[in-house]
Tab-separated table of C-alpha atoms and ligand atoms in Angstrom:
chain	number	residue	atom	x	y	z
A	1	MET	CA	113.916	157.800	45.260
A	2	SER	CA	113.520	158.732	48.918
A	3	SER	CA	111.342	156.373	50.936
A	4	ASN	CA	108.563	158.994	51.268
A	5	ARG	CA	108.528	159.462	47.540
A	6	ASN	CA	108.384	155.688	47.182
A	7	MET	CA	105.405	155.492	49.516
A	8	THR	CA	103.483	157.970	47.397
A	9	TRP	CA	104.724	156.574	44.067
A	10	PHE	CA	101.704	154.244	44.047
A	11	ASP	CA	99.330	157.167	44.046
A	12	GLN	CA	100.553	158.091	40.584
A	13	GLN	CA	99.888	154.638	39.108
A	14	PRO	CA	96.437	154.239	37.485
A	15	ARG	CA	94.193	152.200	39.773
A	16	ILE	CA	90.490	151.783	40.340
A	17	GLU	CA	89.109	150.851	43.728
A	18	LEU	CA	87.450	147.440	43.725
A	19	GLY	CA	87.909	146.405	47.330
A	20	GLN	CA	88.193	147.691	50.847
A	21	GLY	CA	91.403	148.705	52.491
A	22	PRO	CA	93.618	148.857	54.344
A	23	THR	CA	92.850	145.245	55.196
A	24	PRO	CA	93.202	144.501	58.929
A	25	LEU	CA	96.387	143.162	60.522
A	26	GLU	CA	95.266	140.932	63.383
A	27	PRO	CA	97.158	138.965	66.051
A	28	LEU	CA	96.309	135.243	66.237
A	29	ASP	CA	96.893	134.903	69.942
A	30	ARG	CA	95.170	131.582	70.575
A	31	LEU	CA	97.069	129.911	67.723
A	32	SER	CA	100.355	131.577	68.783
A	33	LYS	CA	99.888	130.331	72.368
A	34	GLU	CA	99.087	126.809	71.164
A	35	LEU	CA	102.304	126.707	69.135
A	36	GLY	CA	104.533	128.512	71.630
A	37	GLY	CA	106.598	130.384	69.031
A	38	PRO	CA	106.546	133.996	67.792
A	39	ARG	CA	103.386	136.082	67.829
A	40	ILE	CA	101.516	135.375	64.590
A	41	TRP	CA	99.976	138.328	62.764
A	42	LEU	CA	97.490	137.809	59.960
A	43	LYS	CA	97.214	140.328	57.114
A	44	ARG	CA	93.555	139.870	56.205
A	45	ASP	CA	93.604	140.073	52.421
A	46	ASP	CA	90.784	137.539	52.554
A	47	CYS	CA	88.735	140.582	53.621
A	48	THR	CA	89.127	142.733	50.513
A	49	GLY	CA	85.376	142.570	50.073
A	50	LEU	CA	85.116	141.629	46.385
A	51	ALA	CA	82.919	138.488	46.127
A	52	THR	CA	84.455	136.839	49.246
A	53	GLY	CA	87.796	138.644	48.822
A	54	GLY	CA	91.349	137.441	48.257
A	55	ASN	CA	94.677	138.507	46.813
A	56	LYS	CA	93.386	139.007	43.279
A	57	THR	CA	91.402	142.122	44.254
A	58	ARG	CA	94.592	144.159	44.644
A	59	LYS	CA	95.969	142.977	41.295
A	60	LEU	CA	92.659	143.625	39.536
A	61	GLU	CA	92.588	147.214	40.794
A	62	TYR	CA	95.569	147.917	38.551
A	63	LEU	CA	94.660	145.509	35.741
A	64	MET	CA	91.136	146.837	35.342
A	65	ALA	CA	92.409	150.419	35.328
A	66	ASP	CA	94.710	149.373	32.483
A	67	ALA	CA	91.835	147.609	30.676
A	68	LEU	CA	89.648	150.712	30.910
A	69	ALA	CA	92.514	152.936	29.746
A	70	GLN	CA	92.815	150.674	26.687
A	71	GLN	CA	89.061	150.972	26.136
A	72	ALA	CA	88.524	147.245	26.422
A	73	ASP	CA	84.995	146.073	26.042
A	74	CYS	CA	85.522	142.534	27.292
A	75	ILE	CA	87.911	140.625	29.535
A	76	VAL	CA	89.379	137.168	28.949
A	77	THR	CA	91.289	135.385	31.676
A	78	TYR	CA	92.555	131.931	32.621
A	79	GLY	CA	92.869	129.582	35.558
A	80	ALA	CA	92.099	126.166	36.972
A	81	VAL	CA	88.460	125.117	37.367
A	82	GLN	CA	88.465	126.291	41.004
A	83	SER	CA	90.468	129.450	40.279
A	84	ASN	CA	89.973	132.223	42.829
A	85	HIS	CA	91.455	134.630	40.316
A	86	ALA	CA	88.723	133.748	37.818
A	87	ARG	CA	86.011	134.356	40.419
A	88	GLN	CA	87.477	137.702	41.466
A	89	THR	CA	87.834	138.750	37.812
A	90	ALA	CA	84.198	137.818	37.170
A	91	ALA	CA	83.198	139.972	40.157
A	92	ALA	CA	85.321	142.927	39.015
A	93	CYS	CA	83.796	142.676	35.532
A	94	ALA	CA	80.275	142.573	36.975
A	95	LYS	CA	81.040	145.689	39.019
A	96	LEU	CA	82.364	147.513	35.955
A	97	GLY	CA	79.736	146.220	33.526
A	98	LEU	CA	82.254	144.372	31.331
A	99	PRO	CA	81.580	140.951	29.771
A	100	CYS	CA	83.905	138.324	31.246
A	101	HIS	CA	85.189	135.117	29.641
A	102	LEU	CA	86.867	132.526	31.852
A	103	LEU	CA	88.857	129.798	30.111
A	104	LEU	CA	89.333	127.208	32.833
A	105	SER	CA	91.663	124.215	32.556
A	106	GLU	CA	91.002	120.786	34.009
A	107	ARG	CA	94.440	120.438	35.559
A	108	VAL	CA	93.603	119.109	39.021
A	109	ASP	CA	93.019	115.436	39.598
A	110	TRP	CA	90.413	115.766	42.341
A	111	PRO	CA	87.831	113.182	41.327
A	112	HIS	CA	84.775	114.385	43.230
A	113	ASP	CA	81.577	115.832	41.719
A	114	SER	CA	81.670	118.906	43.916
A	115	TYR	CA	84.896	120.115	42.253
A	116	ALA	CA	83.261	120.988	38.940
A	117	ARG	CA	80.086	122.512	40.393
A	118	GLN	CA	80.595	123.989	43.834
A	119	GLY	CA	82.820	126.687	45.285
A	120	ASN	CA	84.270	129.120	42.766
A	121	MET	CA	82.428	127.491	39.843
A	122	LEU	CA	79.086	128.252	41.446
A	123	LEU	CA	80.182	131.834	42.123
A	124	ASP	CA	81.573	132.342	38.575
A	125	ARG	CA	78.122	131.444	37.234
A	126	LEU	CA	76.329	133.643	39.745
A	127	LEU	CA	78.581	136.555	38.783
A	128	GLY	CA	77.512	136.193	35.156
A	129	ALA	CA	80.820	135.111	33.611
A	130	GLU	CA	80.879	133.076	30.420
A	131	ILE	CA	82.679	129.882	31.363
A	132	HIS	CA	84.721	127.774	28.939
A	133	VAL	CA	86.121	124.567	30.424
A	134	SER	CA	88.956	122.820	28.589
A	135	SER	CA	91.330	119.912	29.022
A	136	LEU	CA	94.896	121.010	29.676
A	137	GLU	CA	96.048	119.629	26.298
A	138	ASP	CA	93.497	121.694	24.359
A	139	ILE	CA	93.941	124.951	26.237
A	140	ALA	CA	96.223	126.694	23.701
A	141	ASP	CA	93.840	125.919	20.804
A	142	ARG	CA	90.786	126.916	22.814
A	143	ARG	CA	92.434	130.215	23.714
A	144	LYS	CA	93.282	130.958	20.111
A	145	ALA	CA	89.746	130.120	18.974
A	146	LEU	CA	88.104	132.204	21.707
A	147	LEU	CA	90.264	135.262	21.016
A	148	ALA	CA	89.657	134.951	17.262
A	149	LYS	CA	85.900	134.672	17.766
A	150	LEU	CA	85.722	137.726	20.017
A	151	THR	CA	87.921	139.762	17.685
A	152	ASP	CA	85.765	138.749	14.699
A	153	GLN	CA	82.760	140.014	16.626
A	154	GLY	CA	84.486	143.377	16.821
A	155	GLN	CA	85.265	143.158	20.530
A	156	ARG	CA	88.299	144.887	21.971
A	157	VAL	CA	89.640	142.146	24.240
A	158	TYR	CA	91.797	142.767	27.312
A	159	GLU	CA	93.588	139.556	28.263
A	160	ILE	CA	94.628	138.976	31.847
A	161	PRO	CA	97.202	136.221	32.425
A	162	ALA	CA	96.440	133.399	34.879
A	163	GLY	CA	96.542	134.696	38.428
A	164	GLY	CA	96.625	138.299	37.184
A	165	SER	CA	100.393	137.954	37.331
A	166	SER	CA	101.695	140.639	35.003
A	167	ALA	CA	103.887	143.566	36.063
A	168	VAL	CA	100.765	145.745	36.262
A	169	GLY	CA	98.862	143.195	38.381
A	170	ALA	CA	101.810	142.514	40.693
A	171	LEU	CA	101.860	146.187	41.627
A	172	GLY	CA	98.876	145.368	43.852
A	173	TYR	CA	101.229	143.480	46.159
A	174	THR	CA	103.811	146.225	46.209
A	175	ARG	CA	101.005	148.419	47.447
A	176	CYS	CA	100.038	145.742	50.006
A	177	LEU	CA	103.584	145.789	51.395
A	178	ALA	CA	103.499	149.579	51.711
A	179	GLU	CA	100.218	149.301	53.596
A	180	LEU	CA	101.601	146.550	55.833
A	181	MET	CA	104.740	148.533	56.661
A	182	VAL	CA	102.664	151.472	57.877
A	183	GLN	CA	100.552	149.133	60.034
A	184	CYS	CA	103.650	147.454	61.491
A	185	GLU	CA	105.332	150.755	62.236
A	186	THR	CA	102.227	152.129	63.953
A	187	GLN	CA	101.777	148.995	66.080
A	188	SER	CA	105.509	148.244	66.620
A	189	ILE	CA	105.284	144.847	64.915
A	190	GLY	CA	108.470	143.271	63.569
A	191	THR	CA	108.644	142.724	59.790
A	192	ASP	CA	111.482	140.164	59.890
A	193	LEU	CA	109.388	137.508	58.175
A	194	ILE	CA	106.382	137.631	55.854
A	195	VAL	CA	104.930	134.292	54.701
A	196	HIS	CA	102.372	133.683	51.936
A	197	ALA	CA	101.168	131.123	49.395
A	198	SER	CA	102.882	131.502	46.013
A	199	ALA	CA	101.733	130.127	42.637
A	200	SER	CA	101.640	132.312	39.534
A	201	ALA	CA	104.383	134.526	41.018
A	202	GLY	CA	102.564	137.885	40.971
A	203	THR	CA	101.996	138.184	44.704
A	204	GLN	CA	105.593	137.333	45.545
A	205	ALA	CA	107.058	139.465	42.729
A	206	GLY	CA	105.033	142.466	43.903
A	207	LEU	CA	106.264	141.947	47.469
A	208	VAL	CA	109.875	141.380	46.437
A	209	PHE	CA	109.834	144.479	44.230
A	210	GLY	CA	108.217	146.385	47.112
A	211	LYS	CA	110.874	145.190	49.551
A	212	SER	CA	113.518	146.915	47.425
A	213	LEU	CA	111.376	149.934	46.652
A	214	LEU	CA	110.503	150.551	50.297
A	215	ASP	CA	113.804	149.417	51.774
A	216	MET	CA	112.247	146.709	53.931
A	217	PRO	CA	114.954	144.677	55.653
A	218	GLY	CA	112.827	141.550	56.370
A	219	ARG	CA	112.452	138.268	54.507
A	220	ILE	CA	109.595	137.344	52.185
A	221	LEU	CA	108.952	133.619	52.106
A	222	GLY	CA	106.741	132.173	49.376
A	223	ILE	CA	105.248	128.739	50.023
A	224	ASN	CA	105.136	126.970	46.676
A	225	VAL	CA	101.708	125.467	46.018
A	226	PHE	CA	101.781	125.215	42.215
A	227	HIS	CA	105.071	124.255	40.555
A	228	PRO	CA	106.381	120.666	40.786
A	229	ASP	CA	109.866	122.192	40.469
A	230	PRO	CA	110.263	125.130	42.889
A	231	GLN	CA	113.062	126.568	40.735
A	232	THR	CA	110.393	127.429	38.128
A	233	LEU	CA	108.577	129.534	40.706
A	234	LYS	CA	111.800	131.254	41.801
A	235	ASP	CA	112.668	132.053	38.189
A	236	ARG	CA	109.204	133.440	37.477
A	237	VAL	CA	109.210	135.661	40.558
A	238	LEU	CA	112.638	136.988	39.653
A	239	ILE	CA	111.721	137.654	36.014
A	240	LEU	CA	108.482	139.390	36.987
A	241	ALA	CA	110.167	141.586	39.617
A	242	GLN	CA	112.814	142.489	37.037
A	243	THR	CA	110.081	143.282	34.485
A	244	MET	CA	108.520	145.650	37.025
A	245	SER	CA	111.849	147.300	37.580
A	246	ASP	CA	112.343	147.756	33.815
A	247	ARG	CA	108.800	149.033	33.311
A	248	TRP	CA	109.116	151.694	35.990
A	249	PRO	CA	112.743	152.853	35.681
A	250	ASP	CA	111.983	155.934	37.799
A	251	THR	CA	111.948	153.587	40.810
A	252	ALA	CA	115.693	153.173	40.128
A	253	LEU	CA	116.159	149.785	41.781
A	254	ALA	CA	119.741	148.800	41.122
A	255	GLU	CA	120.044	145.701	43.301
A	256	THR	CA	119.226	142.121	42.351
A	257	PHE	CA	116.106	140.734	43.951
A	258	GLN	CA	116.233	137.997	46.554
A	259	VAL	CA	113.617	135.271	46.110
A	260	ASP	CA	112.926	132.825	48.912
A	261	VAL	CA	110.733	129.778	48.287
A	262	ASN	CA	109.871	126.767	50.461
A	263	HIS	CA	108.712	123.628	48.601
A	264	ALA	CA	108.204	121.290	51.577
A	265	TYR	CA	104.432	121.786	51.828
A	266	PHE	CA	103.532	121.186	48.164
A	267	GLY	CA	102.360	117.584	48.729
A	268	ASP	CA	101.276	115.488	45.746
A	269	GLY	CA	100.493	118.417	43.483
A	270	TYR	CA	98.656	121.639	42.800
A	271	GLY	CA	95.095	121.540	44.093
A	272	LEU	CA	95.671	118.368	46.097
A	273	PRO	CA	95.255	118.945	49.840
A	274	THR	CA	97.872	117.560	52.242
A	275	THR	CA	97.157	116.083	55.663
A	276	GLY	CA	99.067	118.952	57.279
A	277	CYS	CA	97.002	121.480	55.364
A	278	ILE	CA	93.669	119.960	56.419
A	279	LYS	CA	94.904	119.877	60.023
A	280	ALA	CA	96.023	123.517	59.813
A	281	ILE	CA	92.664	124.588	58.358
A	282	ARG	CA	90.869	122.897	61.272
A	283	MET	CA	93.212	124.535	63.823
A	284	ALA	CA	92.633	128.045	62.436
A	285	ALA	CA	88.897	127.477	62.274
A	286	GLN	CA	88.619	126.144	65.810
A	287	LEU	CA	91.163	128.346	67.569
A	288	GLU	CA	90.589	131.604	65.702
A	289	GLY	CA	87.280	131.353	63.827
A	290	LEU	CA	89.175	131.793	60.534
A	291	LEU	CA	88.666	130.097	57.177
A	292	PHE	CA	91.605	128.980	55.024
A	293	ASP	CA	91.478	126.924	51.813
A	294	PRO	CA	93.030	123.552	50.891
A	295	VAL	CA	94.818	124.759	47.705
A	296	TYR	CA	96.629	127.974	48.677
A	297	SER	CA	96.293	129.715	52.026
A	298	GLY	CA	95.871	126.444	53.970
A	299	LYS	CA	99.219	125.167	52.659
A	300	ALA	CA	100.896	128.454	53.644
A	301	LEU	CA	99.365	128.164	57.108
A	302	ALA	CA	100.499	124.524	57.367
A	303	ALA	CA	104.028	125.652	56.489
A	304	LEU	CA	104.003	128.374	59.122
A	305	ILE	CA	102.696	126.017	61.822
A	306	ASP	CA	105.246	123.325	60.971
A	307	GLN	CA	108.176	125.754	60.841
A	308	ILE	CA	107.187	127.133	64.250
A	309	ASN	CA	106.851	123.584	65.626
A	310	LEU	CA	110.323	122.787	64.279
A	311	GLY	CA	111.673	125.783	66.197
A	312	ASN	CA	112.900	127.483	63.032
A	313	PHE	CA	111.239	130.798	63.929
A	314	ASN	CA	112.175	130.823	67.627
A	315	HIS	CA	114.470	133.821	67.108
A	316	LEU	CA	111.515	136.001	66.009
A	317	ASN	CA	109.085	138.008	68.140
A	318	ASP	CA	106.584	138.433	65.318
A	319	VAL	CA	105.797	136.634	62.099
A	320	ILE	CA	103.321	137.877	59.488
A	321	LEU	CA	101.161	135.581	57.387
A	322	ILE	CA	99.343	137.132	54.456
A	323	HIS	CA	95.932	135.511	54.179
A	324	THR	CA	95.495	135.508	50.400
A	325	GLY	CA	91.909	134.218	50.570
A	326	GLY	CA	90.545	131.133	48.834
A	327	SER	CA	87.895	129.908	51.273
A	328	ALA	CA	85.314	130.161	48.468
A	329	SER	CA	86.663	126.803	47.244
A	330	LEU	CA	85.984	124.978	50.522
A	331	GLY	CA	82.639	123.568	49.325
A	332	ALA	CA	84.338	122.110	46.240
A	333	TYR	CA	86.661	120.191	48.578
A	334	ILE	CA	84.013	118.800	50.921
A	335	ASP	CA	85.469	115.282	50.500
A	336	ALA	CA	88.848	116.405	51.892
A	337	PHE	CA	87.197	117.053	55.246
A	338	ASP	CA	85.628	113.645	55.837
A	339	GLU	CA	86.585	112.576	59.368
B	1	LIG	C1	93.837	132.124	47.539
B	1	LIG	C2	95.104	132.289	46.792
B	1	LIG	N1	96.242	132.438	47.486
B	1	LIG	C3	97.429	132.573	46.871
B	1	LIG	C4	97.515	132.569	45.498
B	1	LIG	C5	98.864	132.715	44.880
B	1	LIG	O1	99.064	133.984	44.370
B	1	LIG	P1	99.978	134.169	43.077
B	1	LIG	O2	99.276	133.436	41.967
B	1	LIG	O3	100.036	135.608	42.869
B	1	LIG	O4	101.290	133.548	43.366
B	1	LIG	C6	96.337	132.447	44.730
B	1	LIG	C7	96.347	132.440	43.256
B	1	LIG	O5	96.956	131.764	42.549
B	1	LIG	C8	95.105	132.290	45.396
B	1	LIG	O6	93.964	132.133	44.720
């Protein structure tokens, strides 16, 4: 396909609008000056507008279109207790008038009361979702039982995988890259490096697929925040990008995808804030008036700050950080911010 045809290819894919866009691309000049490296640009996907925003809005625009096409009359999805994906799905369901079931796993060892009640949990309730909390060991049985119960009730269930990371959902981030490329071209911003938090692989797979589709020469760097073994994340991104390629053969992407992951900012585990992450969140708040979260976007920001401090990005004029959202969980992590 020619690159113009690729740019408009998205317009033919079924999508419903759930958020606002294009999201802004803003320079972080006070933070850039403080660090003394390349100019940092922030792609504000925390501003998608759906119940405090975040990267799941873009995925849900395609997933919900698919659910409606399949005449679903309820949605079931999965995540951790403080899942941003669950909250965004609950909001999308509310907007579309669909019942929403969230099966949330207790997989994070953060032993403070606020974790189970505040942040995304509070918002899930407000948004009217039916919440099912399960231990990690019981999750497969609970899923089976929930799906059986809904089916017995005659409901046509549309299941969304954790993080919305299917080929259909990941398309949201291919679209994000197309949007970003237009913004960079218009403002003469270099696209040599795009950094973002990576977990269930959909965001990175969508970007990696988009890089091939749109012929973007730059590097996409996922900061692993979820998988104890980063190779698992790499494999998942690769498989998902390949699944996209197989699903839409008219895109005719012959090359193998390149997947770049940095594991150095993972810390003790998923959902466990690092010292560098808390420091980075404070820096962004106090230098730029921006909110990042301690599970995802804050770890990506910590990575970017550290890599700039190490001089590893000195050869670049511009670096782009995708703000994938997540600040809705800040209240659940109040204890991480004790002085
Ligand atoms: C705020 C935030 N940033 C980044 C991610 C990672 O995106 P993905 O799961 O598509 O890798 C998630 C979801 O897991 C998220 O909630």
